[in-house]
Coordinates of C-alpha atoms in Angstrom, one line a residue:
M184 CA 183.5 -31.2 115.5
F185 CA 186.1 -32.3 113.2
K186 CA 183.9 -34.6 111.1
K187 CA 181.6 -31.5 110.5
I188 CA 184.5 -29.3 109.3
M189 CA 185.3 -32.1 106.9
K190 CA 181.7 -32.5 105.6
G191 CA 181.8 -28.7 105.0
A192 CA 185.1 -28.7 103.1
H193 CA 184.0 -31.7 100.9
R194 CA 180.5 -29.9 100.1
K195 CA 182.7 -26.7 99.2
A196 CA 185.2 -28.9 96.8
S197 CA 182.2 -30.3 95.1
R198 CA 180.6 -27.2 94.4
T199 CA 183.9 -26.0 93.0
E200 CA 184.4 -29.0 90.5
A201 CA 180.8 -28.4 89.5
N202 CA 181.8 -24.7 88.7
D203 CA 184.8 -25.7 87.0
S204 CA 182.8 -28.1 84.7
S205 CA 180.4 -25.4 83.9
M206 CA 183.3 -23.3 83.1
Y207 CA 185.0 -25.8 80.4
G208 CA 181.6 -27.1 79.3
F209 CA 182.8 -30.5 80.0
D210 CA 185.0 -32.0 82.7
P211 CA 188.6 -31.2 82.8
P212 CA 191.1 -34.2 81.9
G213 CA 191.2 -36.4 84.7
H214 CA 187.7 -35.7 86.1
G215 CA 184.7 -37.8 85.7
S216 CA 181.0 -36.8 85.7
N217 CA 178.1 -38.8 86.8
N218 CA 175.6 -36.0 87.6
N219 CA 173.2 -34.8 84.8
M220 CA 174.3 -31.1 85.2
V221 CA 173.3 -28.7 82.6
V222 CA 176.0 -26.9 80.8
N223 CA 175.7 -23.4 79.6
H224 CA 178.8 -21.4 78.3
A225 CA 179.1 -17.8 79.1
S226 CA 180.2 -17.0 75.7
R227 CA 177.3 -18.5 73.9
G228 CA 173.7 -19.7 74.2
S229 CA 172.9 -22.7 75.6
L230 CA 172.6 -25.9 73.2
L231 CA 170.0 -27.2 75.4
P232 CA 166.1 -27.2 75.4
S233 CA 164.8 -23.7 74.6
S234 CA 161.4 -22.1 75.4
S235 CA 161.3 -21.0 71.9
P236 CA 157.9 -22.0 70.3
T237 CA 159.9 -22.7 67.3
A238 CA 161.4 -25.8 68.9
Q239 CA 160.4 -28.9 66.6
Q240 CA 162.1 -31.5 68.5
P241 CA 163.9 -32.2 72.0
H242 CA 167.4 -31.3 72.6
P243 CA 169.7 -34.0 73.2
P244 CA 171.3 -34.3 76.7
P245 CA 174.6 -32.3 77.2
M246 CA 177.8 -34.0 76.4
Y247 CA 180.9 -34.0 78.5
S248 CA 183.5 -35.7 76.3
V249 CA 184.2 -36.0 72.8
E250 CA 183.2 -39.2 71.4
P251 CA 182.4 -40.1 67.7
L252 CA 178.7 -40.1 66.8
P253 CA 177.1 -42.3 64.1
L254 CA 177.1 -40.9 60.4
F255 CA 174.0 -39.2 59.0
R256 CA 173.4 -41.9 56.3
D257 CA 173.4 -44.6 59.2
V258 CA 170.5 -43.1 61.1
S259 CA 166.8 -42.6 59.9
V260 CA 165.6 -39.2 58.5
S261 CA 163.6 -38.3 61.5
E262 CA 166.7 -39.0 63.8
R263 CA 169.1 -36.4 61.7
Q264 CA 168.0 -33.4 63.4
S265 CA 168.7 -34.5 66.6
L266 CA 171.9 -36.0 65.4
F267 CA 173.0 -32.7 63.8
L268 CA 172.4 -31.0 67.3
R269 CA 174.5 -33.8 69.0
K270 CA 177.4 -33.0 66.6
L271 CA 177.1 -29.5 67.1
Q272 CA 177.6 -30.2 70.9
I273 CA 180.9 -32.1 69.9
C274 CA 182.2 -29.0 67.9
C275 CA 181.9 -26.8 70.8
F276 CA 184.6 -28.2 72.7
Q277 CA 187.9 -26.3 72.3
F278 CA 191.3 -27.3 72.2
D279 CA 194.9 -26.1 72.4
F280 CA 196.5 -26.1 68.9
T281 CA 199.9 -24.9 70.0
D282 CA 200.8 -28.2 71.3
T283 CA 200.0 -30.6 68.1
L284 CA 199.9 -33.9 70.3
K285 CA 197.7 -32.8 72.9
N286 CA 194.3 -33.9 72.5
A287 CA 195.2 -35.4 69.0
R288 CA 192.5 -37.9 69.1
E289 CA 189.7 -35.4 70.3
K290 CA 190.9 -32.8 67.7
E291 CA 190.5 -35.4 64.7
I292 CA 187.2 -36.5 66.2
K293 CA 185.8 -32.6 66.0
R294 CA 187.4 -32.1 62.6
Q295 CA 185.6 -35.2 61.3
T296 CA 182.3 -33.9 62.7
L297 CA 182.8 -30.5 61.2
L298 CA 183.4 -32.3 57.6
E299 CA 180.0 -34.2 58.2
L300 CA 178.2 -31.1 59.1
V301 CA 179.4 -29.2 56.2
D302 CA 178.8 -32.4 53.8
F303 CA 175.0 -32.5 55.5
I304 CA 174.4 -28.7 54.8
Q305 CA 175.7 -28.8 51.4
S306 CA 174.0 -32.0 50.4
G307 CA 170.6 -30.6 51.2
A308 CA 169.5 -33.9 52.5
G309 CA 167.2 -32.4 55.1
K310 CA 165.8 -28.8 55.7
L311 CA 167.2 -27.6 58.9
T312 CA 164.5 -26.5 61.7
E313 CA 164.9 -23.1 63.3
V314 CA 166.4 -24.4 66.5
C315 CA 169.2 -26.2 64.3
Q316 CA 169.8 -23.1 62.6
E317 CA 170.2 -21.1 65.8
E318 CA 172.3 -23.7 67.4
M319 CA 174.6 -24.1 64.5
V320 CA 175.2 -20.3 64.5
K321 CA 176.0 -20.3 68.0
M322 CA 178.3 -23.1 67.5
V323 CA 180.2 -21.2 64.8
S324 CA 180.2 -18.0 66.6
F325 CA 181.6 -19.9 69.8
N326 CA 184.4 -21.1 67.6
I327 CA 185.5 -18.2 65.5
F328 CA 184.9 -15.2 67.6
R329 CA 187.9 -15.1 69.9
C330 CA 190.8 -12.7 71.0
L331 CA 193.2 -12.6 68.3
P332 CA 196.9 -12.9 69.0
P333 CA 198.8 -9.6 69.3
A334 CA 200.8 -8.4 66.2
S335 CA 204.7 -9.3 66.4
H336 CA 205.8 -5.8 67.2
E337 CA 203.3 -5.8 70.1
N338 CA 205.2 -8.4 71.9
T339 CA 208.7 -6.9 72.0
G340 CA 207.7 -3.1 72.2
Q341 CA 209.5 -2.3 68.8
E342 CA 208.1 -0.2 66.0
P343 CA 206.2 -2.1 63.1
A344 CA 208.5 -3.3 60.4
D345 CA 207.5 -3.0 56.8
L346 CA 204.3 -4.8 56.4
E347 CA 205.2 -6.0 53.0
E348 CA 208.4 -7.8 54.6
E349 CA 206.7 -9.3 57.6
E350 CA 205.9 -13.1 57.7
P351 CA 202.3 -13.3 58.3
Y352 CA 200.9 -15.1 61.3
L353 CA 199.4 -18.6 60.3
E354 CA 196.5 -19.8 62.8
P355 CA 197.2 -23.0 64.2
S356 CA 193.7 -23.9 64.7
W357 CA 193.1 -23.3 61.0
P358 CA 192.2 -27.0 59.8
H359 CA 189.0 -26.4 62.3
L360 CA 188.5 -22.9 61.6
Q361 CA 188.3 -23.5 57.6
L362 CA 185.7 -26.2 58.1
L363 CA 183.8 -23.7 60.3
Y364 CA 183.8 -21.0 57.7
E365 CA 183.0 -23.4 55.0
L366 CA 180.0 -24.3 57.3
L367 CA 178.9 -21.1 57.7
L368 CA 179.0 -20.3 54.0
R369 CA 177.3 -23.2 53.0
Y370 CA 174.6 -22.0 55.3
I371 CA 174.3 -18.5 53.9
V372 CA 174.9 -18.9 50.2
P373 CA 172.0 -21.3 49.1
S374 CA 169.0 -19.5 47.5
D375 CA 166.6 -21.8 49.8
T376 CA 168.0 -20.3 52.7
D377 CA 164.9 -18.3 54.5
T378 CA 166.5 -14.9 55.2
K379 CA 163.8 -13.8 57.4
V380 CA 164.8 -16.8 59.8
A381 CA 168.4 -16.5 59.1
K382 CA 168.7 -12.8 60.0
R383 CA 167.7 -13.6 63.6
Y384 CA 171.0 -15.3 64.1
I385 CA 173.1 -13.6 61.5
D386 CA 172.3 -10.1 63.3
H387 CA 174.1 -7.0 63.8
S388 CA 176.1 -8.1 66.8
F389 CA 177.0 -11.2 64.6
V390 CA 178.4 -8.9 61.6
L391 CA 180.1 -6.7 64.1
K392 CA 182.3 -9.5 65.5
L393 CA 182.8 -10.7 61.9
L394 CA 184.3 -7.5 60.9
E395 CA 186.5 -7.3 63.9
L396 CA 188.1 -10.8 62.9
F397 CA 189.4 -9.0 59.7
E398 CA 192.3 -7.7 61.8
T399 CA 193.7 -11.3 62.0
E400 CA 196.9 -11.6 60.2
D401 CA 196.1 -14.7 58.4
P402 CA 195.5 -14.2 54.9
R403 CA 193.5 -17.4 54.4
E404 CA 191.0 -16.4 57.1
R405 CA 190.7 -13.0 55.8
E406 CA 189.8 -14.6 52.3
Y407 CA 187.0 -16.3 53.9
L408 CA 186.1 -13.6 55.8
K409 CA 185.8 -11.4 52.8
T410 CA 183.7 -14.1 50.7
I411 CA 181.5 -14.3 54.0
L412 CA 180.7 -10.7 54.6
H413 CA 180.0 -10.1 50.9
R414 CA 177.5 -12.7 50.7
I415 CA 175.8 -11.6 53.8
Y416 CA 175.8 -8.0 52.5
G417 CA 174.1 -9.4 49.1
K418 CA 171.8 -11.6 50.8
F419 CA 170.6 -9.6 54.1
M420 CA 169.5 -6.2 52.7
V421 CA 168.3 -5.1 56.1
H422 CA 171.9 -5.4 57.1
R423 CA 173.5 -3.2 54.4
P424 CA 173.5 0.1 55.8
F425 CA 174.7 -1.0 59.2
I426 CA 177.7 -3.0 57.4
R427 CA 178.7 0.1 55.4
K428 CA 178.7 2.4 58.4
A429 CA 180.7 -0.2 60.5
M430 CA 183.3 -0.2 57.6
N431 CA 183.3 3.5 57.8
Y432 CA 184.3 3.2 61.5
I433 CA 187.1 0.8 60.8
F434 CA 188.5 3.2 58.2
Y435 CA 188.3 6.2 60.2
R436 CA 190.0 4.5 63.2
F437 CA 192.8 3.1 60.8
I438 CA 193.5 6.2 59.1
Y439 CA 193.3 8.7 62.4
E440 CA 194.1 6.4 65.0
T441 CA 196.4 3.3 64.5
E442 CA 197.3 3.2 61.0
R443 CA 197.7 -0.6 61.5
H444 CA 195.0 -3.1 60.3
S445 CA 195.5 -6.2 58.3
G446 CA 192.1 -6.4 56.5
I447 CA 191.9 -3.0 54.8
G448 CA 192.6 -4.6 51.3
E449 CA 189.8 -7.2 51.8
L450 CA 187.2 -4.8 53.1
L451 CA 188.0 -2.4 50.1
E452 CA 187.5 -5.3 47.5
I453 CA 184.0 -5.8 49.1
L454 CA 183.5 -1.9 48.7
G455 CA 184.6 -2.2 45.2
S456 CA 181.5 -4.7 44.5
I457 CA 179.1 -2.5 46.6
I458 CA 180.1 0.7 44.9
N459 CA 179.5 -1.0 41.3
G460 CA 176.1 -1.8 42.4
F461 CA 175.3 1.8 43.5
A462 CA 172.0 3.2 41.9
L463 CA 172.2 6.7 39.9
P464 CA 171.9 9.4 41.0
M465 CA 174.3 8.5 43.7
K466 CA 173.0 9.2 47.3
E467 CA 174.5 11.8 49.3
E468 CA 175.8 9.3 52.0
H469 CA 177.9 7.7 49.2
K470 CA 179.4 10.9 48.1
L471 CA 180.3 11.8 51.7
F472 CA 181.7 8.2 52.1
L473 CA 184.2 9.0 49.3
I474 CA 185.4 12.1 50.5
R475 CA 185.6 11.3 54.5
A476 CA 186.9 7.7 54.2
L477 CA 188.1 6.7 50.7
I478 CA 190.2 9.6 49.9
P479 CA 191.9 10.0 53.2
L480 CA 193.0 6.3 52.8
H481 CA 195.7 7.9 50.7
K482 CA 197.3 9.3 53.7
P483 CA 198.6 6.3 56.0
K484 CA 202.2 5.1 55.5
P485 CA 201.3 1.3 54.5
I486 CA 199.0 2.4 51.5
A487 CA 201.1 -0.2 49.3
M488 CA 199.3 -2.8 51.0
Y489 CA 195.7 -1.9 49.8
H490 CA 196.4 0.5 47.2
Q491 CA 195.4 -1.7 44.3
Q492 CA 191.8 -2.0 45.9
L493 CA 191.6 1.7 47.0
S494 CA 192.2 2.7 43.6
Y495 CA 189.8 0.5 41.9
C496 CA 187.1 1.9 44.3
I497 CA 188.0 5.5 43.6
V498 CA 187.8 4.8 39.7
Q499 CA 184.2 3.0 40.3
F500 CA 183.2 6.2 41.9
V501 CA 184.4 8.4 39.0
E502 CA 183.0 6.1 36.2
K503 CA 179.5 6.0 38.2
D504 CA 179.4 9.6 38.4
Y505 CA 181.8 11.6 36.2
K506 CA 181.2 14.7 38.1
L507 CA 182.8 13.3 40.9
A508 CA 186.5 13.5 39.0
D509 CA 187.5 17.0 40.1
T510 CA 186.8 16.1 43.9
V511 CA 189.0 12.9 43.4
I512 CA 191.9 14.8 41.8
R513 CA 191.9 17.6 44.1
G514 CA 191.7 15.0 47.2
L515 CA 194.7 13.0 45.6
L516 CA 196.5 16.4 45.6
K517 CA 195.6 17.2 48.9
F518 CA 197.3 13.9 50.1
W519 CA 200.2 14.0 47.5
P520 CA 203.6 12.5 49.3
V521 CA 206.4 14.9 49.5
T522 CA 209.4 12.8 50.2
N523 CA 208.2 9.1 49.6
C524 CA 209.0 8.3 46.0
T525 CA 207.3 4.9 46.3
K526 CA 204.2 6.3 47.1
E527 CA 204.4 9.0 44.6
V528 CA 204.4 6.5 41.8
L529 CA 201.4 4.8 43.2
F530 CA 199.8 8.1 43.3
L531 CA 200.5 8.5 39.4
G532 CA 199.4 5.3 38.6
E533 CA 195.8 5.9 40.3
L534 CA 195.7 9.6 38.5
E535 CA 196.1 7.9 35.1
E536 CA 193.2 5.6 35.8
V537 CA 191.0 8.5 37.2
L538 CA 191.9 11.0 34.1
E539 CA 190.9 7.9 31.8
A540 CA 187.4 8.3 33.3
T541 CA 187.5 12.2 33.4
Q542 CA 185.4 14.5 31.0
T543 CA 186.7 17.8 29.7
V544 CA 184.5 20.1 31.8
E545 CA 185.8 18.4 35.2
F546 CA 189.4 18.4 33.8
Q547 CA 189.5 22.1 33.2
R548 CA 188.4 22.6 36.8
C549 CA 191.5 21.2 38.1
M550 CA 194.0 21.2 35.5
V551 CA 196.2 24.2 36.8
P552 CA 196.7 22.7 40.2
L553 CA 197.1 19.3 38.7
F554 CA 199.6 20.0 36.1
Q555 CA 201.7 21.8 38.5
Q556 CA 202.0 19.0 40.7
I557 CA 203.0 16.8 37.4
A558 CA 205.5 19.7 36.3
R559 CA 207.1 18.7 40.0
C560 CA 207.1 15.2 39.2
L561 CA 208.5 15.5 35.7
S562 CA 211.5 17.4 37.2
S563 CA 212.0 14.9 40.1
S564 CA 215.5 13.7 40.5
N565 CA 214.2 10.3 41.5
F566 CA 213.8 8.6 37.7
Q567 CA 211.0 6.3 38.6
V568 CA 208.8 9.4 39.6
A569 CA 210.1 11.3 36.6
E570 CA 209.4 8.6 34.1
R571 CA 205.9 7.4 35.6
A572 CA 204.9 11.0 35.2
L573 CA 206.2 10.8 31.3
F574 CA 204.1 7.6 30.9
L575 CA 200.9 9.8 31.2
W576 CA 201.6 10.7 27.4
N577 CA 201.2 7.4 26.6
N578 CA 197.6 7.5 27.2
E579 CA 195.4 8.5 24.1
H580 CA 192.6 9.9 26.4
V581 CA 195.1 11.9 28.4
V582 CA 196.9 13.4 25.7
G583 CA 193.4 14.1 24.0
L584 CA 192.6 16.3 27.1
I585 CA 196.0 17.9 27.2
A586 CA 195.7 18.6 23.5
Q587 CA 192.5 20.5 23.9
N588 CA 194.0 22.8 26.8
R589 CA 197.3 22.9 25.5
S590 CA 197.5 26.5 25.9
V591 CA 197.3 26.4 29.6
I592 CA 199.3 23.2 30.2
L593 CA 202.1 23.6 28.2
P594 CA 203.5 26.8 29.7
I595 CA 203.2 25.0 33.1
I596 CA 205.2 22.1 32.0
F597 CA 207.5 23.4 29.7
G598 CA 210.4 24.3 32.1
S599 CA 210.5 20.7 33.5
L600 CA 210.7 19.2 30.1
E601 CA 213.4 21.8 29.2
K602 CA 215.3 20.9 32.4
N603 CA 215.0 17.1 31.7
T604 CA 216.2 17.3 28.2
E605 CA 219.4 19.6 29.2
S606 CA 220.4 18.0 32.4
H607 CA 218.6 14.9 33.7
W608 CA 221.1 12.2 34.6
N609 CA 218.7 9.4 33.5
Q610 CA 218.8 8.8 29.8
A611 CA 215.4 7.4 29.6
V612 CA 213.8 10.6 31.2
H613 CA 215.7 12.5 28.7
G614 CA 214.8 10.6 25.9
L615 CA 210.8 10.5 27.0
S616 CA 211.1 14.3 27.6
A617 CA 212.5 15.1 24.3
N618 CA 209.7 13.1 22.6
I619 CA 206.9 14.9 24.6
K620 CA 208.7 18.3 23.3
R621 CA 208.6 17.1 19.9
M622 CA 204.9 16.2 20.2
F623 CA 204.0 19.5 21.5
M624 CA 206.0 21.2 18.6
E625 CA 204.1 19.5 15.9
M626 CA 200.8 20.0 17.9
D627 CA 200.9 23.6 17.9
P628 CA 204.4 25.1 16.6
E629 CA 203.6 28.7 17.6
L630 CA 202.5 27.9 21.1
F631 CA 205.5 26.0 21.4
E632 CA 207.7 28.9 20.3
D633 CA 206.0 31.2 22.7
C634 CA 206.8 28.9 25.5
Q635 CA 210.3 28.6 24.3
Q636 CA 210.9 32.4 24.2
Q637 CA 209.1 32.9 27.6
Y638 CA 211.4 30.0 29.0
E639 CA 214.8 31.5 27.8
E640 CA 213.6 35.2 29.0
K641 CA 212.9 33.5 32.4
Q642 CA 216.3 31.8 32.4
A643 CA 218.3 35.1 31.2
K644 CA 216.3 37.0 33.9
S645 CA 217.3 34.4 36.6
K646 CA 220.6 34.3 35.5
Q647 CA 220.8 38.1 35.8
V648 CA 219.4 37.9 39.2
E649 CA 221.9 35.7 40.3
E650 CA 224.8 37.7 38.9
Q651 CA 223.5 40.6 41.1
R652 CA 223.5 38.4 44.2
Q653 CA 226.9 37.2 43.6
D654 CA 227.9 40.6 42.6
R655 CA 226.5 42.2 46.0
W656 CA 228.3 39.3 47.9
R657 CA 231.7 40.1 46.1
R658 CA 231.3 43.9 47.0
L659 CA 230.4 42.9 50.7
D660 CA 233.6 40.7 50.8
E661 CA 235.8 43.7 49.3
A662 CA 234.2 46.1 52.0
V663 CA 234.8 43.8 54.8
E664 CA 238.9 43.3 53.4
E665 CA 239.2 47.1 53.1
R666 CA 237.8 47.7 56.7
E667 CA 240.1 45.0 58.2
R668 CA 243.0 46.7 56.4
E669 CA 242.2 50.2 57.8
D670 CA 241.5 49.0 61.3
P671 CA 243.8 45.7 62.4
M672 CA 241.9 45.6 65.7
I673 CA 238.9 44.3 64.0
T674 CA 240.4 40.9 63.1
S675 CA 241.9 40.7 66.6

């Protein structure tokens, strides 16, 4: 009986060891393997024989340890495809990069193997079979698609600090990841890559996972992701609507839910190139994207991290279709910051770029609310905001638009200019305001006189109202004092 129990236990242990080997793709350290077990990773397709009719050569047997393989130049041309698949198998081994000394030899072998694969693809030494392409994309997917580490504030439960001041997290496995991205790039970019074959492996699922990686905090990785996604968009026309829709979803989630995403700037850079290629007349889908995604991107607090790219995209829309200028300007006014002076300076800079591409008819539609906001900026106690608003008059196109509509604009901003010249604490703001007043005076003396008179009348009326208010309070105080003298019990 005891022998039977021991035999059963031995069989269970063997089965467990086999499962462990299957889980890791190779025997864990300290375990040997003498069987011919087929290894299938749960997170990727098998690198073993497929029933696909496109298979042009048998797959090599599975590998259970990382050992160096011959160089491509050391084998015959007919054996290179098989060697390519074997090298892909080596690159499917994953290691712990938080410990630099652990598996150092195996890590170096994998790095050298990745370098050889990149050189092989770049040299164009041999056209890859469909099986090789499929397995290569699977290997790259297995390595790059991973759970990203949590942001620094998520570990402590503290409120996130200013993103510009945070030190970026650098991926410890970057020596391998960089080569994997290079390999993917060298596969996608060449003109001789057959898109009909490649799109079977670079599919919607692959693109979606690629977009998820934009949340990485490592700027080096985001730069590669940006280049690769841009190339995919350019090469695979079938994926274009899907990529735009997926980007929309990322922006919506960022605006209305998280307000935290590391890759918004890179995604907007890609969009800048996409918008530049839009055909005219512009599709309604693209206009809705502007209204529902790009303009609301002015709302989140960390706008400074991606404002340059966002501003470029917005201006591209206006340059493509000048009729969108009114929509854009009113959108900016809708999200105009109230208490954030740094953000207000960014908005004024973007507004100037939009106005440069704005024509007279669109300008006239929105000039009243626009210059009401500019007047508030002119009289801001923050000198940077006031100064940036005054710098609008350094732009010839903007001055031309203002000159054509001065009869509407000057009465709106005259009060702010006058107050600046009378009492603003900053000398630069004081001087710029005086220059702009002089410009209007030379442009239209009669209008300037009328505005001056209206301003003085308004000030006199305000002064009179203030005197009346003070008089009422004085009389009320006197009445209270008299009542107290008549009835001392009131005070007690």
